[in-house]
XYZ file of C-alpha atoms in Angstrom:
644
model
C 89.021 -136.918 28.099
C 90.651 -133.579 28.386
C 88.069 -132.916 31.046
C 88.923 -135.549 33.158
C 92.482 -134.571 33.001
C 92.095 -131.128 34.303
C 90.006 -132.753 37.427
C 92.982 -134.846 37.986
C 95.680 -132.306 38.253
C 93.800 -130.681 40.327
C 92.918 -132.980 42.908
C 96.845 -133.647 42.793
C 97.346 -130.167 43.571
C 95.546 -129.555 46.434
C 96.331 -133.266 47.524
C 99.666 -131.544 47.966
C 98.446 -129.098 50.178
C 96.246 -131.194 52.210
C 98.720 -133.875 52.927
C 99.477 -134.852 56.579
C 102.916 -133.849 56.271
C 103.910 -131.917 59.524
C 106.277 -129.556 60.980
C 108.894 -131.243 63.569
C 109.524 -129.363 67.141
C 112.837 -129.017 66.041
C 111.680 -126.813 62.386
C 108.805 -124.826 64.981
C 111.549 -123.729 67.229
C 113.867 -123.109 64.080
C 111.197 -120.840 62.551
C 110.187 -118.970 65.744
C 114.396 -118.506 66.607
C 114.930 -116.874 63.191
C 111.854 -114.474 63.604
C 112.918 -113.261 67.274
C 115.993 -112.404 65.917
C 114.520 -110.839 62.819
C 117.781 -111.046 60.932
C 117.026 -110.577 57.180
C 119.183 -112.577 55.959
C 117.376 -115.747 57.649
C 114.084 -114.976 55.693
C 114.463 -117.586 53.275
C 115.023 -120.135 55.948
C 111.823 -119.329 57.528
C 109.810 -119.552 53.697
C 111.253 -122.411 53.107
C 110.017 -124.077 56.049
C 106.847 -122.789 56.313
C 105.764 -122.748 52.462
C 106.107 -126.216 51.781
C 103.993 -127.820 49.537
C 103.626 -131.496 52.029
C 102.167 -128.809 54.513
C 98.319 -128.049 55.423
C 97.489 -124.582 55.467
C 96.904 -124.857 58.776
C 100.013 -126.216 59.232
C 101.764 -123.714 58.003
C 100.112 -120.520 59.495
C 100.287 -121.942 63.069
C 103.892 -121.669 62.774
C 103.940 -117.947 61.538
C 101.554 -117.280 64.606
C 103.549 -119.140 67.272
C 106.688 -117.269 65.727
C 105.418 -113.502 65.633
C 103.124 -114.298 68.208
C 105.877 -114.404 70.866
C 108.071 -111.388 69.955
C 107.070 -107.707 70.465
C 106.199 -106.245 66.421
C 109.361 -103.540 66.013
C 111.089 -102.411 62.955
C 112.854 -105.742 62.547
C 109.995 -107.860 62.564
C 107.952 -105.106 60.522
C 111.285 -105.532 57.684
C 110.865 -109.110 58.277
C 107.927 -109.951 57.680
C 107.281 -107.523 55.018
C 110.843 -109.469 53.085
C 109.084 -112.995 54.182
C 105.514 -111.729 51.873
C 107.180 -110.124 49.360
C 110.766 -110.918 48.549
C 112.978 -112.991 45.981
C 111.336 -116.019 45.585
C 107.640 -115.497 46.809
C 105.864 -115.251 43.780
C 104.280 -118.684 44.426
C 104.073 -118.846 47.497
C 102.547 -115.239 48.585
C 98.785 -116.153 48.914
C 99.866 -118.532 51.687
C 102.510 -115.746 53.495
C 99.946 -113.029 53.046
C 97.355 -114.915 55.103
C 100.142 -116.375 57.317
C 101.612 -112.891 58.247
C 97.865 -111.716 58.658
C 96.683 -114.430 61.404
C 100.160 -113.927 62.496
C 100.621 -110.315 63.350
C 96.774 -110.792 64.306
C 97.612 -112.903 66.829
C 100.381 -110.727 67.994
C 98.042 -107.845 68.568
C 95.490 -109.969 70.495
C 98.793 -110.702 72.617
C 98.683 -107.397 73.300
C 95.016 -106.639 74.005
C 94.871 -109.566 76.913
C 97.836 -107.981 78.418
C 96.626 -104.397 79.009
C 92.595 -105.483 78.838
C 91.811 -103.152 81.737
C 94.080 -100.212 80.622
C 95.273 -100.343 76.954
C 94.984 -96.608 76.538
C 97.471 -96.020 79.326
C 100.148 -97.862 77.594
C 101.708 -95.684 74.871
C 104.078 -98.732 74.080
C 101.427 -101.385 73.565
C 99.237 -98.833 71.519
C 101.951 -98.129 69.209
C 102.574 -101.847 68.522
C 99.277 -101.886 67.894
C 98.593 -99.322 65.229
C 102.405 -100.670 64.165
C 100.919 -104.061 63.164
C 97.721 -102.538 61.975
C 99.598 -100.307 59.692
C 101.801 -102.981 57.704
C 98.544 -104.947 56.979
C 96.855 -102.127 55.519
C 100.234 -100.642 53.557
C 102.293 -104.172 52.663
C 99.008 -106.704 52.532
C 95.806 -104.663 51.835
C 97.139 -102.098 49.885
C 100.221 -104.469 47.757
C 101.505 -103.071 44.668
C 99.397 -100.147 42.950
C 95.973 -100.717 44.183
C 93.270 -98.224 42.892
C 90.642 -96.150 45.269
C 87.936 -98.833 44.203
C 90.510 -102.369 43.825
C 93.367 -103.940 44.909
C 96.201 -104.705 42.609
C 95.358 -107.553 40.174
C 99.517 -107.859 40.208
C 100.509 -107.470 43.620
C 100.024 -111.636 43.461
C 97.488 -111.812 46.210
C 94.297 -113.184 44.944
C 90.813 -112.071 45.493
C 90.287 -115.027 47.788
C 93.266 -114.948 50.144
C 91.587 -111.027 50.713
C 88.575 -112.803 51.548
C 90.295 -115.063 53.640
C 92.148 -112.144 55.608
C 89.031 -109.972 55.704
C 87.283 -112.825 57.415
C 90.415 -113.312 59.856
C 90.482 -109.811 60.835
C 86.669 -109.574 61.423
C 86.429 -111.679 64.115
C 89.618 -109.627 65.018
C 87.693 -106.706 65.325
C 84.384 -108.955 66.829
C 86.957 -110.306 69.688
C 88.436 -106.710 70.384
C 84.969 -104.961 70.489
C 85.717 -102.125 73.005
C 88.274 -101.012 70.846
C 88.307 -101.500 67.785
C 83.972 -102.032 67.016
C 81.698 -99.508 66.423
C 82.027 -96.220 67.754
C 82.011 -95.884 71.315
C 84.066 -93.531 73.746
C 87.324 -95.145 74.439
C 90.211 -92.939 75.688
C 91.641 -90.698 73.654
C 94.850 -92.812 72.767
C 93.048 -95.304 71.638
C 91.457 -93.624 68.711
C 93.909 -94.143 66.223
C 94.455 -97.205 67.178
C 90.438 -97.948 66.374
C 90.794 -95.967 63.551
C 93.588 -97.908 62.027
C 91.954 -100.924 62.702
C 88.852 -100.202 60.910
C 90.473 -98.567 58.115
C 92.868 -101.802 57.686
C 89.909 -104.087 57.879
C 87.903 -101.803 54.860
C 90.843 -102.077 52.920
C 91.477 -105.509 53.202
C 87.783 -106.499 51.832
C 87.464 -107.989 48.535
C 86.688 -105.395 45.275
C 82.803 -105.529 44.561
C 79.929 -103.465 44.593
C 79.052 -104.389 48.035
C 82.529 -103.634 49.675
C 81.346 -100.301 51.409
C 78.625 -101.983 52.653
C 80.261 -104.954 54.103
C 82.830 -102.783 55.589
C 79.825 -100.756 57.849
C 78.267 -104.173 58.747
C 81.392 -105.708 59.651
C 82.512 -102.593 61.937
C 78.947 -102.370 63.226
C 79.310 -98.718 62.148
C 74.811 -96.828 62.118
C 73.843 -92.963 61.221
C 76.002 -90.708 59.807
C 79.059 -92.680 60.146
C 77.485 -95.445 58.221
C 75.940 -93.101 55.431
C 79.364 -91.559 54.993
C 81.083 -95.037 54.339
C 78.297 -96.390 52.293
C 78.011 -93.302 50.198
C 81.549 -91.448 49.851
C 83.651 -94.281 50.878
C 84.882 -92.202 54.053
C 85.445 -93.784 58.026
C 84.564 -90.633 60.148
C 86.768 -91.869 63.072
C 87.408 -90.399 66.436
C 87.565 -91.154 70.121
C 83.888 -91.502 70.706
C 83.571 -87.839 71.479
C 81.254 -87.587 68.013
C 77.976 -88.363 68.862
C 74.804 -89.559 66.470
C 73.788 -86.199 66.371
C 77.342 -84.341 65.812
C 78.369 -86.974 63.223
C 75.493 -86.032 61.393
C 76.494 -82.386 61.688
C 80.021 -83.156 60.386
C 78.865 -85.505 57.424
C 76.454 -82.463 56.496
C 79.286 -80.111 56.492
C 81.234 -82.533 53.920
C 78.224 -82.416 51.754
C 78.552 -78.827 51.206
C 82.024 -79.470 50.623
C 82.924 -82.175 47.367
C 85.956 -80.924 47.111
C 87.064 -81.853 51.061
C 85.177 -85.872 50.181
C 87.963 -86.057 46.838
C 90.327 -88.688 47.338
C 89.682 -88.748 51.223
C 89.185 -92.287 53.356
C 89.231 -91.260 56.288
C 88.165 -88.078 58.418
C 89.499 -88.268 61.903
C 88.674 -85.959 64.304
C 90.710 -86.335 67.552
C 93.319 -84.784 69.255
C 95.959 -87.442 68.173
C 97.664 -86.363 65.033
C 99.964 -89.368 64.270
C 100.158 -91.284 61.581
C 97.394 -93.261 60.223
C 97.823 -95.426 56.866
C 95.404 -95.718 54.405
C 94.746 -96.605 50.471
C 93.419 -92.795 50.501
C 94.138 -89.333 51.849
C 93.737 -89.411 56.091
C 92.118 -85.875 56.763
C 93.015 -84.924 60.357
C 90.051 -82.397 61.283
C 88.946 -80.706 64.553
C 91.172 -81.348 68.171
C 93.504 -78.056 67.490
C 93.473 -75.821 70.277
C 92.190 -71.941 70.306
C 89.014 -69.961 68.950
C 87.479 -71.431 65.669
C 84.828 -68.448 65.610
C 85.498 -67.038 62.029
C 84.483 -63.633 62.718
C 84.982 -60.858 65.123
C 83.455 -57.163 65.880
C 82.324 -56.391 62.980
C 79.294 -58.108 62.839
C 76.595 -59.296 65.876
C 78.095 -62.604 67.667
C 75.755 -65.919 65.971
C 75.357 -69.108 67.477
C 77.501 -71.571 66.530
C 78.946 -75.200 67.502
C 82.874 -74.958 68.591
C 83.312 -79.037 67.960
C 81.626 -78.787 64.615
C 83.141 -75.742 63.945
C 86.784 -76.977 64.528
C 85.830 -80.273 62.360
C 84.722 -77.378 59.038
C 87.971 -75.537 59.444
C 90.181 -78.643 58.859
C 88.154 -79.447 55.961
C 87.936 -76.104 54.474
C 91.539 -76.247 54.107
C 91.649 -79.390 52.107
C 88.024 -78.270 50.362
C 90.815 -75.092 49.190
C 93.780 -77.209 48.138
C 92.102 -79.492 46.295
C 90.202 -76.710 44.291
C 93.369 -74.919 43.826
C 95.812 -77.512 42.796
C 92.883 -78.345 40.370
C 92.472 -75.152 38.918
C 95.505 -73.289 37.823
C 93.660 -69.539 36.995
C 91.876 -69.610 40.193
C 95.225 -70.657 41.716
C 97.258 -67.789 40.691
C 94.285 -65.234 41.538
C 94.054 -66.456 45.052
C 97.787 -66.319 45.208
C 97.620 -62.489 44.047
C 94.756 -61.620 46.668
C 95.940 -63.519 49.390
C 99.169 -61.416 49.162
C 97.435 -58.181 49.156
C 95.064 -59.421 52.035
C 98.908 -59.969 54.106
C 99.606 -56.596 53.164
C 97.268 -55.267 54.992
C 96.453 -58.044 57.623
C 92.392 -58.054 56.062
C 92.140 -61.686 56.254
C 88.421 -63.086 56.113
C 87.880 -65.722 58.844
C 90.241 -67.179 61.622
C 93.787 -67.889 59.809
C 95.779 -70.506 61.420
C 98.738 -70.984 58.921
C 100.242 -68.618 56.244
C 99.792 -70.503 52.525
C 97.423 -69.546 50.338
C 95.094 -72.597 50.949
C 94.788 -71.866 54.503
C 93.756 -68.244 54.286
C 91.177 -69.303 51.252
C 90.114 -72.039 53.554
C 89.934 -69.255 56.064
C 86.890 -67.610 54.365
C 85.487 -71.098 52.888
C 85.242 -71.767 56.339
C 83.420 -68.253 57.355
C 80.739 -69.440 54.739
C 80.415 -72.924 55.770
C 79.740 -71.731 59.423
C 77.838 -68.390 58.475
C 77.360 -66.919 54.854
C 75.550 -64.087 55.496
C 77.951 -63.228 58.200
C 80.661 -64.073 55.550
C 79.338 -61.365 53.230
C 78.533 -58.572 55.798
C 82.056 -58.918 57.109
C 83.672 -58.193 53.609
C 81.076 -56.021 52.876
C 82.000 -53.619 56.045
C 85.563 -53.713 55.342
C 85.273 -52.803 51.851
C 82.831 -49.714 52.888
C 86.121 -48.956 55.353
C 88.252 -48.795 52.140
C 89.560 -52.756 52.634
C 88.552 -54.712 49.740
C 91.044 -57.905 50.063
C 88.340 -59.519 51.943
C 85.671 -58.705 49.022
C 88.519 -60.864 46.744
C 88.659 -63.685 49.045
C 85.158 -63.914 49.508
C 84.770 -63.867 45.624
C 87.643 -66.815 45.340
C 86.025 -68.601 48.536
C 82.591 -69.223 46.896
C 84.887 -70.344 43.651
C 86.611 -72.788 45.256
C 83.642 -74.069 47.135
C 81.786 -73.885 43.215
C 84.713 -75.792 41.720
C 83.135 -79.232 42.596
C 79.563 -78.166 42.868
C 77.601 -80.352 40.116
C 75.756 -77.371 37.864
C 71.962 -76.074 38.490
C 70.374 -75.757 34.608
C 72.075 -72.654 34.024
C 73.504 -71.744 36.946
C 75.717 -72.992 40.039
C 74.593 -73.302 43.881
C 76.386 -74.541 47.325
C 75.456 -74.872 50.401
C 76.721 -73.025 53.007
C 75.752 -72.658 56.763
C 72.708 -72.701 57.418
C 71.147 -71.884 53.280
C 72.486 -71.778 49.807
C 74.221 -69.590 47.602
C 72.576 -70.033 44.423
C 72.585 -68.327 40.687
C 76.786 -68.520 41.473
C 78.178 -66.763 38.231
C 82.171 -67.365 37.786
C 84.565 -65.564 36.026
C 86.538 -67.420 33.371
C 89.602 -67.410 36.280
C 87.417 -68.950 38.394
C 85.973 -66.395 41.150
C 82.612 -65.521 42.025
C 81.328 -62.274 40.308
C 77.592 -62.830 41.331
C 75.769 -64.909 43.778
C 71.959 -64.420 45.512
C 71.899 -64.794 48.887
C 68.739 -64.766 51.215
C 66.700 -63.691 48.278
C 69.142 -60.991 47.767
C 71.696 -60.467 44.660
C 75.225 -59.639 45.256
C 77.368 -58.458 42.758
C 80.779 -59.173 43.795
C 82.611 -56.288 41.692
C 85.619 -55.816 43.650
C 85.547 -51.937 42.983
C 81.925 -51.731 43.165
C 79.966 -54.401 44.801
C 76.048 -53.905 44.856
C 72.969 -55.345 46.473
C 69.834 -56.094 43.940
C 71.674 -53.381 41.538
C 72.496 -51.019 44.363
C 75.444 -49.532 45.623
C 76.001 -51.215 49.055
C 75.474 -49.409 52.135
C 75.609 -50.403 55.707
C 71.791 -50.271 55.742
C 72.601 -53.540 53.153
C 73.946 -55.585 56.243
C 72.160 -57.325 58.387
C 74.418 -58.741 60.559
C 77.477 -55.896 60.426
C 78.253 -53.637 63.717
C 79.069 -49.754 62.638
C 82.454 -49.650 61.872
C 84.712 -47.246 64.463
C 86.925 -44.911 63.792
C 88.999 -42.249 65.707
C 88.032 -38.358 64.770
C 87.214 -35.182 66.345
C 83.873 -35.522 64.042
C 81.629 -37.897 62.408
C 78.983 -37.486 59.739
C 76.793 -40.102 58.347
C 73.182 -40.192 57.548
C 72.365 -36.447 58.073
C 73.840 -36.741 61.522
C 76.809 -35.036 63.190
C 78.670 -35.176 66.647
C 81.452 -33.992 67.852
C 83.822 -34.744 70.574
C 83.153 -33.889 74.145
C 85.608 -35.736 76.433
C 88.094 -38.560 76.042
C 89.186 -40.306 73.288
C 86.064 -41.635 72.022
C 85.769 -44.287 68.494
C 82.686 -44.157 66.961
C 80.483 -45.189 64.407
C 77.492 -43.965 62.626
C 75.466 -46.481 60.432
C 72.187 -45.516 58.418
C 69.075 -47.396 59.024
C 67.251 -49.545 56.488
C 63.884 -48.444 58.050
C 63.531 -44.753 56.803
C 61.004 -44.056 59.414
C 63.714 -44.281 62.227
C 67.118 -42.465 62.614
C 71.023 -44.297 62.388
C 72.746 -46.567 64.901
C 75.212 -44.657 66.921
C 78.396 -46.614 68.174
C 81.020 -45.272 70.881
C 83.631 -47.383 73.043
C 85.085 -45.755 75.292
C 89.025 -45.861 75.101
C 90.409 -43.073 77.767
C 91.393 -43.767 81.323
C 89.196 -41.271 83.242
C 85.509 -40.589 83.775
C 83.546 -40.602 80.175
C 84.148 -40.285 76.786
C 81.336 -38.238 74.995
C 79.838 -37.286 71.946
C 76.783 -35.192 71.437
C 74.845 -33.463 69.219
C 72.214 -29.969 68.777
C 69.151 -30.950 70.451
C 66.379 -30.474 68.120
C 64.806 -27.854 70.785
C 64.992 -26.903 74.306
C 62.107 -29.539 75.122
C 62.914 -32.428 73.021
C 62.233 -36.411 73.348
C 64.883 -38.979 72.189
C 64.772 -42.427 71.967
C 65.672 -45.749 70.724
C 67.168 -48.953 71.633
C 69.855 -48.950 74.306
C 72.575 -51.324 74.604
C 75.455 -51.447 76.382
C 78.574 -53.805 77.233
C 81.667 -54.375 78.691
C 81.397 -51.651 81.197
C 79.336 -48.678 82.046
C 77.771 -45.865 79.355
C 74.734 -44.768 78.242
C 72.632 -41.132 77.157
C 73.982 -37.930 78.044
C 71.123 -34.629 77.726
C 71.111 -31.413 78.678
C 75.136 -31.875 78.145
C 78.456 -29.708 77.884
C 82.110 -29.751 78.167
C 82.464 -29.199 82.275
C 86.064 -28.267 83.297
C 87.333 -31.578 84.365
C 84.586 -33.978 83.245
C 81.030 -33.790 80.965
C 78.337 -31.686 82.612
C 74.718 -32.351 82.453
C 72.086 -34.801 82.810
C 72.839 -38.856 81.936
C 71.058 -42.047 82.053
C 73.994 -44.657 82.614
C 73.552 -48.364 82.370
C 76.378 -50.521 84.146
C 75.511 -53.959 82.645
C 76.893 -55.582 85.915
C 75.118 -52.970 88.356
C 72.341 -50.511 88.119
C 71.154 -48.173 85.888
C 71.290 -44.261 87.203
C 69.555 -41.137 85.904
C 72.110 -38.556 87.479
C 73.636 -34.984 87.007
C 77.214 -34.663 86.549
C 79.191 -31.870 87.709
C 82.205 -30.186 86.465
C 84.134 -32.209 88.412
C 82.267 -35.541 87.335
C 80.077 -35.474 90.931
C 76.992 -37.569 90.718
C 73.799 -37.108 91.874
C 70.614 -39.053 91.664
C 67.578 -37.910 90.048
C 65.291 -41.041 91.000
C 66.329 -43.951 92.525
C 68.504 -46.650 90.332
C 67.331 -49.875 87.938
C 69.081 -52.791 89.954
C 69.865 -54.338 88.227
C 69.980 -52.652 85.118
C 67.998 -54.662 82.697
C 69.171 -57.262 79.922
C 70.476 -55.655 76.918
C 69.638 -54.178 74.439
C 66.656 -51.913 75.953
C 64.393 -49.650 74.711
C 64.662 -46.017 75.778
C 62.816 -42.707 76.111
C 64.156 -39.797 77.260
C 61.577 -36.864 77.561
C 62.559 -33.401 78.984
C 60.878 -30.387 79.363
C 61.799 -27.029 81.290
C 63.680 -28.650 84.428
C 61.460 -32.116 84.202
C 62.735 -35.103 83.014
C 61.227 -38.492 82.365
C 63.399 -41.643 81.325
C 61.389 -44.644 80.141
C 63.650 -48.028 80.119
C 61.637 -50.767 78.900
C 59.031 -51.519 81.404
C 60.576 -48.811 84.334
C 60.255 -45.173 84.517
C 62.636 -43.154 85.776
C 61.322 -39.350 86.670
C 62.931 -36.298 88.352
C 64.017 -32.202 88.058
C 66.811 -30.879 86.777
C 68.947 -28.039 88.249
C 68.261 -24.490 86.580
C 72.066 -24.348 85.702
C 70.611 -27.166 82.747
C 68.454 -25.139 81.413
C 70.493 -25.975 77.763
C 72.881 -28.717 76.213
C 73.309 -31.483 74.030
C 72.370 -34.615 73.540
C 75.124 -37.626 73.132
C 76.610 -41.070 74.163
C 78.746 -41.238 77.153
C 81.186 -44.507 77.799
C 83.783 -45.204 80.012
C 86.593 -47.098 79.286
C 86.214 -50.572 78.233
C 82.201 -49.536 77.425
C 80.443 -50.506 74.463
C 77.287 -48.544 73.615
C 75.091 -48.722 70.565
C 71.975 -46.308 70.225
C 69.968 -47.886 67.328
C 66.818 -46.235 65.577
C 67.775 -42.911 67.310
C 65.148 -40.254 66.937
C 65.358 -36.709 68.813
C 62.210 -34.261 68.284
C 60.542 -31.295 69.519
C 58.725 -31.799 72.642
């Protein structure tokens, strides 16, 4: 008996709802009067017209839609319809007004989309109404009350089924606005938020379940990375189109090597449009800002590297930093401490874009991300040239990056660039104190770092260029030369192969003829070689050499990178004269170079070419050096001079 009861409330309920009760022309005008003026105080009015309980659903909705329909969405109508949902008297009436204002402001942006179908992205007006209406959904309806990442508020007093309902209603939204808001597709760029919005509006507007990620990707018709990200992290990698299959992939591997960038994120967007885009999580703008994103400079050989990507891991470096920071208070105050020594003395590691603390730790996160071994030789070469802030930051870079790394047995690993840091030991603080590398263990002792229990050397460092300095003299690796001419900067850098000599660095900084170094020739007769290379203007070998009165005298093999390459004698004037006839061009650097001279006879192999001719008797002794005019760059690696 109680049974049949219950059924018969019921059907009186919805009998209510389903009656055929209607709307006069005079109450539709009424209701779309008060809207277009968008007066609050008329709200009520408009609920009480529309909310009836003699009125279809139907009924009821068409009248929101004809109303907002018909006047441009501004911040009266957003105030409007957000009191209409939500204010005094409501409560009972909300599932209704949630789904009315939906289809509503739905309507109003398809309004929109048939005016400016051939142009939208021309139209700054119509795309901000656009992302305007897109926006309350998402913030008022999809995201009522205090919803959690996974669920919407239980107590906002929208139901799981008027979601469904609006979900549904702004699918075929998104199915009858393809080229804009489907998929991912180049549009133009101003239309990227307003896709992104969209899409991020509809995902939060889905009904809480297991299958809610999933839905969202079929829905959007979102494939490859962009899908894996959504169905995995919960995260709409959003852009203009300019992302393709292949660089979304690159960007969602990036984010794997960086937890601490996916926490608490929604969406990434990577576009040049930085405005505002509303979601239940955090909006990560990454990539579109202007300048260099190459992390590193002279210090180490140039690597290959993708500018988009690269612009995309900077942004989210930062974040990866703040995040770890703000979560761990010891490594906090460390990185605080180093990154003020590191201003000091201007030794950032990586490109800094912004002063705080998480952008110059996201500075060298980012340096990892894009090269570690790069990473390490460039602290590495600073701290051999008495700079060890960047040593500190790399130790509190591979912390932060180790913060959210899941643990390894007994030890922690990340992935960075192109391999993994792995056996990561941390310091109760927080910061790295040991990592292996490429096979090879780094102790990160900021007084004392070592390589597999050694003290580091440039012969350690791969990647790292000999670091310059000014002087009269240089030493290193049972080598010495001395100034000839100029104002030369130079570097000397032991090999790791014992079997060959150093690398020998000069640039060339004065404003006339050469700068020189040079050093005893092992004998009258002697042979020197090794591998040549030279940029950014012309240098090379001098041999035979000395101090002339206005310029060096003596013999030199000189490579202009844009030119020819010369084997000449140089008066004391700086004259030249040819001793065979030139290299042109001169061959792609670096080159490999023997220089063999005996009595007046000289013979100067340069790679595949051979250079021969006779020196005047006025050469019968010299040096042997580097010579490099302004601008010039010339390394000598693996440099051996012997007896002839």
């Amino acid at each position: 008996m109680k049974l049949r009861v219950l059924v018969l409330g019921t059907a009186l309920f919805f009998g209510a709802r389903t009656s055929e009760a209607a709307l006069t022309s005079s109450e539709k005008a009424q209701v779309k009067d008060l809207v277009a003026r968008g007066q609050l105080e008329n709200v009520g009015r408009v609920r009480s017209l529309v909310a009836r309980t003699d009125l279809t659903q139907e009924e009821s909705i068409g009248a929101l839609v004809d109303a907002f329909g018909a006047v441009p969405f501004d911040e009266k109508r957003y105030a409007f319809a957000r009191e209409l949902v939500f204010g005094g008297a409501s409560t009972a009436s909300r599932p209704l007004l949630a789904l009315g204002a939906t289809k509503a402001l739905l309507a109003r942006a398809e309004h929109v989309y048939q005016q400016y179908v051939g142009g939208l992205e021309h139209e700054p007006r119509a795309i901000g109404e656009v992302v305007a209406i897109y926006m309350f959904l998402d913030d008022r309806i999809a995201n009522a009350g205090r919803p959690t990442p996974a669920a919407h508020d239980a107590n906002a007093g929208i139901p799981a089924s008027t979601y469904d309902e609006c979900s549904k209603a702004f699918r075929d939204h998104v199915d009858q606005n393809s080229r804009w808001l489907k998929g991912d597709g180049q549009i133009g760029e101003a239309a990227g938020r307003v896709r992104a919005q969209a899409q991020v509006t509809l995902l939060d507007m889905l009904p809480d379940g297991t299958t809610r990620r999933v839905d969202a990707a079929d829905r959007l018709g979102l494939k490859g990375a962009r899908r894996q990200m959504l169905t995995d992290w919960g995260i709409l990698l959003e852009d203009a189109g300019k992302l393709d299959d292949a660089a979304s992939e690159r960007v969602r591997q990036v984010m794997s090597k960086l937890p601490g960038a996916r926490t608490d994120i929604e969406v990434v967007y990577a576009g040049e449009d930085r405005g505002p885009i509303h979601a239940r999580g955090i909006v990560a703008y990454a990539g579109g800002a202007a300048g260099d994103t190459y992390p590193f400079g002279e210090e180490v050989a140039p690597g290959q590297y993708d500018a988009q990507l690269s612009a995309v891991a900077q942004d989210l470096a930062v974040i990866a930093a703040k995040h770890a920071l703000d979560n761990r208070g010891e490594l906090k105050l460390q990185a605080e401490r180093d990154v003020t020594a590191a201003r000091a003395s201007n030794q950032f590691l990586g490109r800094l874009r912004a002063p705080s603390v998480e952008h110059a730790i996201g500075a060298a996160v980012h340096a990892l991300i894009v090269d570690a071994p790069r990473a390490v030789d460039v602290a590495m070469v600073r701290y051999l040239g008495g700079h060890p802030e960047s040593l500190a930051l790399l130790s509190d870079a591979i912390g932060v990056m180790a913060a959210f790394a899941p643990a390894g047995g007994s030890s922690l690993s990340i992935d960075a660039g192109k391999t993994s840091i792995t056996q990561i030991r941390l310091a109760p603080n927080g910061v790295a104190t040991s990592i292996t590398l490429d096979g090879h263990t780094w102790s990160l002792d900021r007084s004392a770092p070592k390589r597999d229990g050694q003290t580091v050397t440039l012969a350690h460092l791969g990647t790292a260029r000999t670091p310059l300095k000014d002087g009269s003299t240089w030493s290193d690796a049972g080598w010495t030369f001395t100034k000839v001419r100029g104002s030369p900067r130079v570097g000397i850098a032991p090999s790791a192969d014992k079997s060959v000599g150093p690398t020998v660095k000069l640039v060339g900084i004065g404003t006339k003829g050469y700068d020189a170094i040079s050093t005893a020739a092992p004998s009258e007769d002697f042979v020197v070689e090794g591998d040549l290379d030279v940029r950014g203007g012309a240098g090379g070998l001098a041999f035979r050499a000395v101090n002339g009165r206005e310029a060096v005298r003596g013999a030199l093999l000189v490579v202009d990178p844009k030119g020819r390459t010369i084997l000449a004698t140089s008066d004391d004037a700086g004259a030249e004269s040819l001793l065979a006839a030139p290299i042109d061009p001169s061959p792609s650097m670096p080159v490999h170079v023997k220089i063999t001279v005996t009595g007046t006879k000289v013979e100067a192999i340069v790679g595949s070419q051979t250079l021969t001719g006779n020196l005047p008797a006025t050469l019968k002794k010299g040096e042997i050096g580097l010579v490099a005019k302004s601008g010039a760059h010339v390394d000598f690696a693996k440099m051996v001079a012997k007896k002839k």
